[in-house]
Amino acid sequence: MADIRLLEIGARARLRRRARRLAAGAAVFAVAGVAAFGSYAALRPTAPRPNGVAVGDDAPVVHIARALQHVLPTPTPGPVQAAGGCITLPILYYHYIRVNPDPRDHLGFELSVTPPNFQAQMDWLRIAGAHPVTLAQMMAALQGGPALPSHPVVLTFDDGHDDFATQAVPVLMANHFVATSFVVPGFLNTRGYMSSLQVQQVSADGMVIGAHTVHHVELTRVSAAVAQAEITQSKALLEQLIGKPVLDFAYPYGAFTVPIAAMVQRAGFRDAAATTWGTQQCLSNRYALHRFEVLGSGSVAAVASDAGVPGPPAGWVDPGLPAA
């Protein structure tokens, strides 16, 4: 209980830090961000939350790995390739790859990376020598499996928006990149989200499908029975759809507790992504993996820095983009 209490205190502190960070950039972003991170106290199977997005808090939490280590048994690995069962590996997460349709929606702007900017980010990562890998490859390396390539990075996309299929995947494939899409199966075939056929197609194209609950509920605000159903059913529905194991999970809004992480483990997931800052991924926190959020205001240099590669030289223009 003490560890869970530390997580709850950390979550409140992260909300305060996130509000201050957004206010420093633009006061309106803080107002929009707090509104979007409001409560979600019950299932909404037919109506997505406003904007239909996961707004993760991405500030550091120092207690998560320690708390999970006491609750979740670490599997017996082979020779671990990194000291202490850890590896330095940045995980990036995106929401929309689009031009924000509403100029007044400042939160929507920050969650939307335009298609040209996304292509420039991916093209530069390739030029700079980044090598996107899957969470399965990361976990294998942590347990003594094949070594990862130089400058590994994991690319993830939350919510299963349709622009992942139409805008992101063509760019990823052109660069021979792999990414993970955390899909909300209850939102499939609705406006703004992938269709069932699109999910099957991107899976066939080599992208990884992960689960993000059935209805994008904030797991800390529903009963244990509802949380368990949301977690287990999201896995079963997606596995039935794509005909492959679904082993990666992401917490909606980044919200979880140690008991919820234990539910994810019991449901058969291999790992789970949170929204806490950091690049050190460990077996002991495999159900609270750290990620960096990519915002619409972020530059190619900022994404390169988060991915652990040098940024482009001043004045660099992506030769892969059409001339302005």
CSV table of C-alpha atoms in Angstrom, one decimal:
chain,number,residue,atom,x,y,z
A,1,MET,CA,0.0,0.0,0.0
A,2,ALA,CA,2.9,2.4,0.7
A,3,ASP,CA,4.2,1.9,-2.8
A,4,ILE,CA,0.8,2.5,-4.3
A,5,ARG,CA,0.5,5.6,-2.2
A,6,LEU,CA,3.8,6.8,-3.6
A,7,LEU,CA,2.6,6.3,-7.1
A,8,GLU,CA,-0.6,8.3,-6.4
A,9,ILE,CA,1.4,11.1,-4.9
A,10,GLY,CA,3.8,11.0,-7.9
A,11,ALA,CA,0.8,11.2,-10.3
A,12,ARG,CA,-0.6,14.3,-8.7
A,13,ALA,CA,2.9,15.9,-8.7
A,14,ARG,CA,3.3,15.0,-12.4
A,15,LEU,CA,0.0,16.7,-13.2
A,16,ARG,CA,1.2,19.9,-11.5
A,17,ARG,CA,4.5,19.8,-13.3
A,18,ARG,CA,2.9,19.2,-16.7
A,19,ALA,CA,0.5,22.2,-16.1
A,20,ARG,CA,3.5,24.4,-15.3
A,21,ARG,CA,5.4,23.2,-18.4
A,22,LEU,CA,2.5,23.8,-20.7
A,23,ALA,CA,1.9,27.2,-19.2
A,24,ALA,CA,5.5,28.2,-19.9
A,25,GLY,CA,5.0,27.5,-23.6
A,26,ALA,CA,1.4,28.9,-23.9
A,27,ALA,CA,-1.1,29.5,-21.2
A,28,VAL,CA,-4.0,28.2,-23.3
A,29,PHE,CA,-2.2,24.8,-23.6
A,30,ALA,CA,-2.3,24.4,-19.9
A,31,VAL,CA,-6.1,25.0,-19.8
A,32,ALA,CA,-6.7,22.6,-22.6
A,33,GLY,CA,-4.4,20.0,-21.2
A,34,VAL,CA,-6.0,20.0,-17.8
A,35,ALA,CA,-9.4,19.7,-19.4
A,36,ALA,CA,-8.4,16.8,-21.5
A,37,PHE,CA,-6.8,14.9,-18.6
A,38,GLY,CA,-10.1,15.1,-16.6
A,39,SER,CA,-11.8,12.2,-15.1
A,40,TYR,CA,-13.2,9.3,-17.0
A,41,ALA,CA,-15.2,7.5,-14.3
A,42,ALA,CA,-17.1,4.9,-16.4
A,43,LEU,CA,-17.1,3.1,-19.7
A,44,ARG,CA,-18.1,5.1,-22.7
A,45,PRO,CA,-18.4,2.3,-25.3
A,46,THR,CA,-20.0,4.5,-28.0
A,47,ALA,CA,-18.5,7.9,-27.3
A,48,PRO,CA,-14.8,8.5,-27.3
A,49,ARG,CA,-13.4,11.1,-24.9
A,50,PRO,CA,-13.1,14.6,-26.4
A,51,ASN,CA,-10.5,14.7,-29.1
A,52,GLY,CA,-10.4,10.9,-28.9
A,53,VAL,CA,-6.8,10.9,-27.7
A,54,ALA,CA,-4.7,9.7,-24.9
A,55,VAL,CA,-3.1,12.6,-23.1
A,56,GLY,CA,-0.2,11.1,-21.2
A,57,ASP,CA,1.7,12.7,-18.3
A,58,ASP,CA,5.3,12.3,-19.2
A,59,ALA,CA,7.2,13.6,-16.2
A,60,PRO,CA,9.6,11.3,-14.3
A,61,VAL,CA,8.5,8.9,-11.6
A,62,VAL,CA,11.3,7.4,-9.4
A,63,HIS,CA,9.2,5.0,-7.5
A,64,ILE,CA,7.6,2.9,-10.2
A,65,ALA,CA,10.3,0.4,-10.9
A,66,ARG,CA,10.9,-0.2,-7.2
A,67,ALA,CA,7.2,-0.8,-6.6
A,68,LEU,CA,6.7,-3.1,-9.5
A,69,GLN,CA,9.9,-5.1,-8.6
A,70,HIS,CA,8.2,-6.1,-5.3
A,71,VAL,CA,4.9,-7.3,-6.9
A,72,LEU,CA,5.9,-8.7,-10.4
A,73,PRO,CA,8.3,-11.6,-10.4
A,74,THR,CA,11.1,-11.1,-12.9
A,75,PRO,CA,11.4,-14.1,-15.3
A,76,THR,CA,14.7,-16.0,-15.1
A,77,PRO,CA,16.7,-14.6,-18.0
A,78,GLY,CA,19.8,-15.9,-19.7
A,79,PRO,CA,22.9,-13.7,-19.6
A,80,VAL,CA,21.5,-10.2,-19.6
A,81,GLN,CA,23.3,-8.0,-22.1
A,82,ALA,CA,23.1,-4.9,-20.0
A,83,ALA,CA,24.2,-4.6,-16.4
A,84,GLY,CA,21.5,-5.1,-13.8
A,85,GLY,CA,18.9,-6.4,-16.3
A,86,CYS,CA,18.6,-3.0,-18.0
A,87,ILE,CA,19.2,-1.5,-21.3
A,88,THR,CA,19.3,2.1,-22.6
A,89,LEU,CA,16.6,2.4,-25.2
A,90,PRO,CA,14.4,5.4,-26.0
A,91,ILE,CA,10.7,4.7,-26.8
A,92,LEU,CA,8.9,7.5,-28.6
A,93,TYR,CA,5.1,7.9,-28.8
A,94,TYR,CA,2.9,9.8,-31.2
A,95,HIS,CA,-0.8,10.4,-31.4
A,96,TYR,CA,-2.0,12.0,-34.6
A,97,ILE,CA,-0.1,12.4,-37.9
A,98,ARG,CA,-2.2,15.1,-39.4
A,99,VAL,CA,-2.7,18.8,-39.8
A,100,ASN,CA,-4.8,19.9,-36.7
A,101,PRO,CA,-8.2,20.6,-38.2
A,102,ASP,CA,-9.3,23.2,-35.5
A,103,PRO,CA,-6.9,26.1,-35.0
A,104,ARG,CA,-8.6,26.8,-31.6
A,105,ASP,CA,-7.8,23.3,-30.4
A,106,HIS,CA,-4.4,24.0,-28.8
A,107,LEU,CA,-4.2,20.6,-27.2
A,108,GLY,CA,-5.1,19.0,-30.5
A,109,PHE,CA,-2.2,21.0,-32.1
A,110,GLU,CA,0.3,19.6,-29.6
A,111,LEU,CA,-0.9,16.1,-30.2
A,112,SER,CA,-0.7,16.4,-34.0
A,113,VAL,CA,2.5,16.0,-36.0
A,114,THR,CA,2.0,17.2,-39.5
A,115,PRO,CA,2.7,14.6,-42.3
A,116,PRO,CA,5.7,16.6,-43.7
A,117,ASN,CA,7.2,17.0,-40.2
A,118,PHE,CA,6.7,13.3,-39.5
A,119,GLN,CA,8.4,12.4,-42.8
A,120,ALA,CA,11.3,14.7,-42.0
A,121,GLN,CA,11.7,13.2,-38.6
A,122,MET,CA,11.7,9.6,-39.9
A,123,ASP,CA,14.0,10.5,-42.8
A,124,TRP,CA,16.5,12.1,-40.5
A,125,LEU,CA,16.4,9.2,-38.0
A,126,ARG,CA,17.4,6.9,-41.0
A,127,ILE,CA,20.1,9.3,-42.1
A,128,ALA,CA,21.5,9.7,-38.6
A,129,GLY,CA,21.7,5.9,-38.1
A,130,ALA,CA,18.7,5.2,-35.8
A,131,HIS,CA,17.4,1.6,-36.0
A,132,PRO,CA,13.8,1.2,-34.9
A,133,VAL,CA,13.1,-2.1,-33.1
A,134,THR,CA,10.1,-3.8,-31.5
A,135,LEU,CA,9.4,-4.2,-27.9
A,136,ALA,CA,9.7,-7.9,-28.5
A,137,GLN,CA,13.3,-7.4,-29.7
A,138,MET,CA,14.0,-5.2,-26.6
A,139,MET,CA,12.6,-7.8,-24.2
A,140,ALA,CA,14.6,-10.6,-25.9
A,141,ALA,CA,17.8,-8.6,-25.6
A,142,LEU,CA,17.1,-8.0,-21.9
A,143,GLN,CA,16.8,-11.8,-21.4
A,144,GLY,CA,20.1,-12.6,-23.2
A,145,GLY,CA,18.7,-12.8,-26.8
A,146,PRO,CA,20.2,-11.3,-29.9
A,147,ALA,CA,22.0,-7.9,-29.5
A,148,LEU,CA,20.1,-4.8,-30.7
A,149,PRO,CA,21.5,-2.8,-33.6
A,150,SER,CA,23.3,0.5,-33.0
A,151,HIS,CA,21.1,3.5,-31.9
A,152,PRO,CA,18.0,1.4,-31.3
A,153,VAL,CA,14.7,3.2,-30.8
A,154,VAL,CA,11.1,2.0,-30.4
A,155,LEU,CA,8.4,4.0,-32.3
A,156,THR,CA,4.9,3.8,-30.8
A,157,PHE,CA,1.5,5.3,-31.7
A,158,ASP,CA,-1.4,5.6,-29.3
A,159,ASP,CA,-5.1,5.1,-29.9
A,160,GLY,CA,-5.3,3.5,-33.4
A,161,HIS,CA,-6.1,6.7,-35.3
A,162,ASP,CA,-6.7,6.1,-39.1
A,163,ASP,CA,-3.8,8.5,-40.0
A,164,PHE,CA,-1.5,5.8,-38.6
A,165,ALA,CA,-2.5,3.7,-41.6
A,166,THR,CA,-2.8,6.4,-44.2
A,167,GLN,CA,0.0,8.8,-43.2
A,168,ALA,CA,2.5,7.1,-40.9
A,169,VAL,CA,2.8,3.5,-42.3
A,170,PRO,CA,3.8,4.6,-45.9
A,171,VAL,CA,6.6,6.7,-44.5
A,172,LEU,CA,7.7,4.0,-42.1
A,173,MET,CA,7.8,1.4,-44.8
A,174,ALA,CA,9.7,3.7,-47.2
A,175,ASN,CA,12.4,4.0,-44.5
A,176,HIS,CA,12.2,0.2,-43.7
A,177,PHE,CA,11.1,1.1,-40.1
A,178,VAL,CA,8.8,-0.8,-37.8
A,179,ALA,CA,6.4,0.7,-35.3
A,180,THR,CA,3.8,-0.4,-32.7
A,181,SER,CA,0.3,0.9,-32.8
A,182,PHE,CA,-1.6,0.6,-29.5
A,183,VAL,CA,-5.2,0.1,-30.7
A,184,VAL,CA,-8.5,0.6,-28.9
A,185,PRO,CA,-10.7,-2.1,-30.4
A,186,GLY,CA,-13.9,-0.5,-29.3
A,187,PHE,CA,-13.2,2.5,-31.5
A,188,LEU,CA,-12.5,0.6,-34.7
A,189,ASN,CA,-14.6,1.4,-37.7
A,190,THR,CA,-15.6,4.8,-36.2
A,191,ARG,CA,-14.7,8.3,-37.4
A,192,GLY,CA,-11.1,9.1,-37.0
A,193,TYR,CA,-10.0,5.6,-36.2
A,194,MET,CA,-8.7,2.7,-38.2
A,195,SER,CA,-11.1,0.2,-39.7
A,196,SER,CA,-10.7,-3.5,-38.9
A,197,LEU,CA,-9.4,-4.0,-42.4
A,198,GLN,CA,-6.8,-1.3,-41.9
A,199,VAL,CA,-5.6,-2.9,-38.7
A,200,GLN,CA,-5.2,-6.2,-40.5
A,201,GLN,CA,-3.4,-4.5,-43.4
A,202,VAL,CA,-0.8,-2.6,-41.2
A,203,SER,CA,-0.2,-5.8,-39.3
A,204,ALA,CA,0.4,-7.6,-42.6
A,205,ASP,CA,2.8,-4.8,-43.6
A,206,GLY,CA,4.9,-5.7,-40.6
A,207,MET,CA,3.7,-3.2,-38.0
A,208,VAL,CA,3.1,-4.4,-34.4
A,209,ILE,CA,-0.4,-4.2,-32.9
A,210,GLY,CA,-0.6,-3.6,-29.2
A,211,ALA,CA,-3.6,-3.1,-26.9
A,212,HIS,CA,-4.9,0.0,-25.3
A,213,THR,CA,-8.0,-1.3,-23.5
A,214,VAL,CA,-11.4,-1.8,-25.2
A,215,HIS,CA,-12.8,1.7,-24.7
A,216,HIS,CA,-9.8,3.8,-23.7
A,217,VAL,CA,-10.8,3.9,-20.1
A,218,GLU,CA,-8.7,5.5,-17.4
A,219,LEU,CA,-8.0,2.3,-15.5
A,220,THR,CA,-7.4,3.9,-12.1
A,221,ARG,CA,-11.0,5.4,-12.2
A,222,VAL,CA,-13.0,2.2,-12.8
A,223,SER,CA,-13.6,-0.8,-10.6
A,224,ALA,CA,-11.2,-3.7,-10.6
A,225,ALA,CA,-13.7,-5.9,-12.4
A,226,VAL,CA,-14.1,-3.3,-15.2
A,227,ALA,CA,-10.3,-2.7,-15.5
A,228,GLN,CA,-9.7,-6.5,-15.7
A,229,ALA,CA,-12.3,-6.8,-18.4
A,230,GLU,CA,-10.9,-3.9,-20.4
A,231,ILE,CA,-7.4,-5.3,-20.3
A,232,THR,CA,-8.2,-8.9,-21.1
A,233,GLN,CA,-10.9,-8.3,-23.7
A,234,SER,CA,-8.7,-5.8,-25.6
A,235,LYS,CA,-6.1,-8.6,-26.0
A,236,ALA,CA,-8.6,-11.2,-27.1
A,237,LEU,CA,-10.4,-8.9,-29.6
A,238,LEU,CA,-7.2,-7.8,-31.3
A,239,GLU,CA,-5.8,-11.3,-31.4
A,240,GLN,CA,-9.0,-12.5,-33.1
A,241,LEU,CA,-8.8,-9.7,-35.6
A,242,ILE,CA,-5.1,-10.1,-36.7
A,243,GLY,CA,-4.6,-13.7,-36.0
A,244,LYS,CA,-1.4,-13.1,-34.0
A,245,PRO,CA,-0.5,-12.8,-30.3
A,246,VAL,CA,-0.9,-9.3,-28.9
A,247,LEU,CA,1.7,-9.0,-26.2
A,248,ASP,CA,2.3,-5.2,-25.8
A,249,PHE,CA,0.0,-3.0,-23.8
A,250,ALA,CA,-0.2,0.8,-23.1
A,251,TYR,CA,-2.1,2.4,-20.3
A,252,PRO,CA,-4.6,5.0,-21.4
A,253,TYR,CA,-3.7,8.5,-20.1
A,254,GLY,CA,-0.6,6.8,-18.7
A,255,ALA,CA,-2.7,6.0,-15.6
A,256,PHE,CA,-2.0,2.8,-13.6
A,257,THR,CA,-1.2,1.4,-10.2
A,258,VAL,CA,0.7,-1.6,-9.1
A,259,PRO,CA,-2.5,-3.8,-8.9
A,260,ILE,CA,-3.4,-2.7,-12.5
A,261,ALA,CA,0.1,-3.6,-13.7
A,262,ALA,CA,-0.3,-7.0,-12.1
A,263,MET,CA,-3.6,-7.4,-14.0
A,264,VAL,CA,-1.8,-6.7,-17.3
A,265,GLN,CA,0.7,-9.3,-16.4
A,266,ARG,CA,-1.9,-11.9,-15.6
A,267,ALA,CA,-3.8,-11.2,-18.8
A,268,GLY,CA,-0.7,-12.5,-20.7
A,269,PHE,CA,0.9,-9.3,-21.8
A,270,ARG,CA,4.7,-9.4,-22.0
A,271,ASP,CA,5.2,-5.7,-21.3
A,272,ALA,CA,3.3,-2.4,-20.9
A,273,ALA,CA,4.2,1.2,-21.8
A,274,ALA,CA,3.7,4.1,-19.4
A,275,THR,CA,4.2,7.8,-20.1
A,276,THR,CA,7.1,8.5,-17.8
A,277,TRP,CA,10.3,10.0,-19.0
A,278,GLY,CA,13.4,8.0,-19.3
A,279,THR,CA,15.5,5.7,-21.5
A,280,GLN,CA,16.5,3.0,-19.1
A,281,GLN,CA,14.3,0.0,-19.7
A,282,CYS,CA,14.6,-2.9,-17.3
A,283,LEU,CA,13.1,-6.3,-16.7
A,284,SER,CA,12.0,-5.0,-13.3
A,285,ASN,CA,9.9,-2.3,-14.9
A,286,ARG,CA,8.7,-4.1,-18.0
A,287,TYR,CA,5.1,-3.2,-17.0
A,288,ALA,CA,6.0,0.5,-16.7
A,289,LEU,CA,8.3,1.2,-19.7
A,290,HIS,CA,9.4,4.8,-20.1
A,291,ARG,CA,8.5,6.8,-23.2
A,292,PHE,CA,9.1,10.3,-24.7
A,293,GLU,CA,6.0,12.1,-26.1
A,294,VAL,CA,6.5,13.7,-29.6
A,295,LEU,CA,4.5,16.9,-29.8
A,296,GLY,CA,3.3,18.9,-32.8
A,297,SER,CA,5.6,21.8,-31.8
A,298,GLY,CA,8.7,19.5,-31.6
A,299,SER,CA,11.5,19.9,-34.1
A,300,VAL,CA,13.4,17.3,-36.0
A,301,ALA,CA,16.4,18.0,-33.8
A,302,ALA,CA,14.2,17.4,-30.7
A,303,VAL,CA,13.1,14.1,-32.0
A,304,ALA,CA,16.6,13.1,-32.9
A,305,SER,CA,17.8,14.0,-29.4
A,306,ASP,CA,15.0,11.9,-27.8
A,307,ALA,CA,15.9,9.0,-30.1
A,308,GLY,CA,19.6,9.3,-29.1
A,309,VAL,CA,21.1,10.3,-32.4
A,310,PRO,CA,22.7,13.6,-33.6
A,311,GLY,CA,20.4,16.3,-34.9
A,312,PRO,CA,20.5,17.7,-38.4
A,313,PRO,CA,22.8,20.6,-39.3
A,314,ALA,CA,21.5,24.1,-39.3
A,315,GLY,CA,19.3,24.8,-42.3
A,316,TRP,CA,18.8,21.1,-43.2
A,317,VAL,CA,15.9,20.5,-45.5
A,318,ASP,CA,14.7,16.9,-46.0
A,319,PRO,CA,15.5,16.0,-49.6
A,320,GLY,CA,12.7,13.5,-49.5
A,321,LEU,CA,10.0,16.2,-49.2
A,322,PRO,CA,8.6,18.0,-52.3
A,323,ALA,CA,10.1,21.5,-52.8
A,324,ALA,CA,8.0,24.2,-51.1
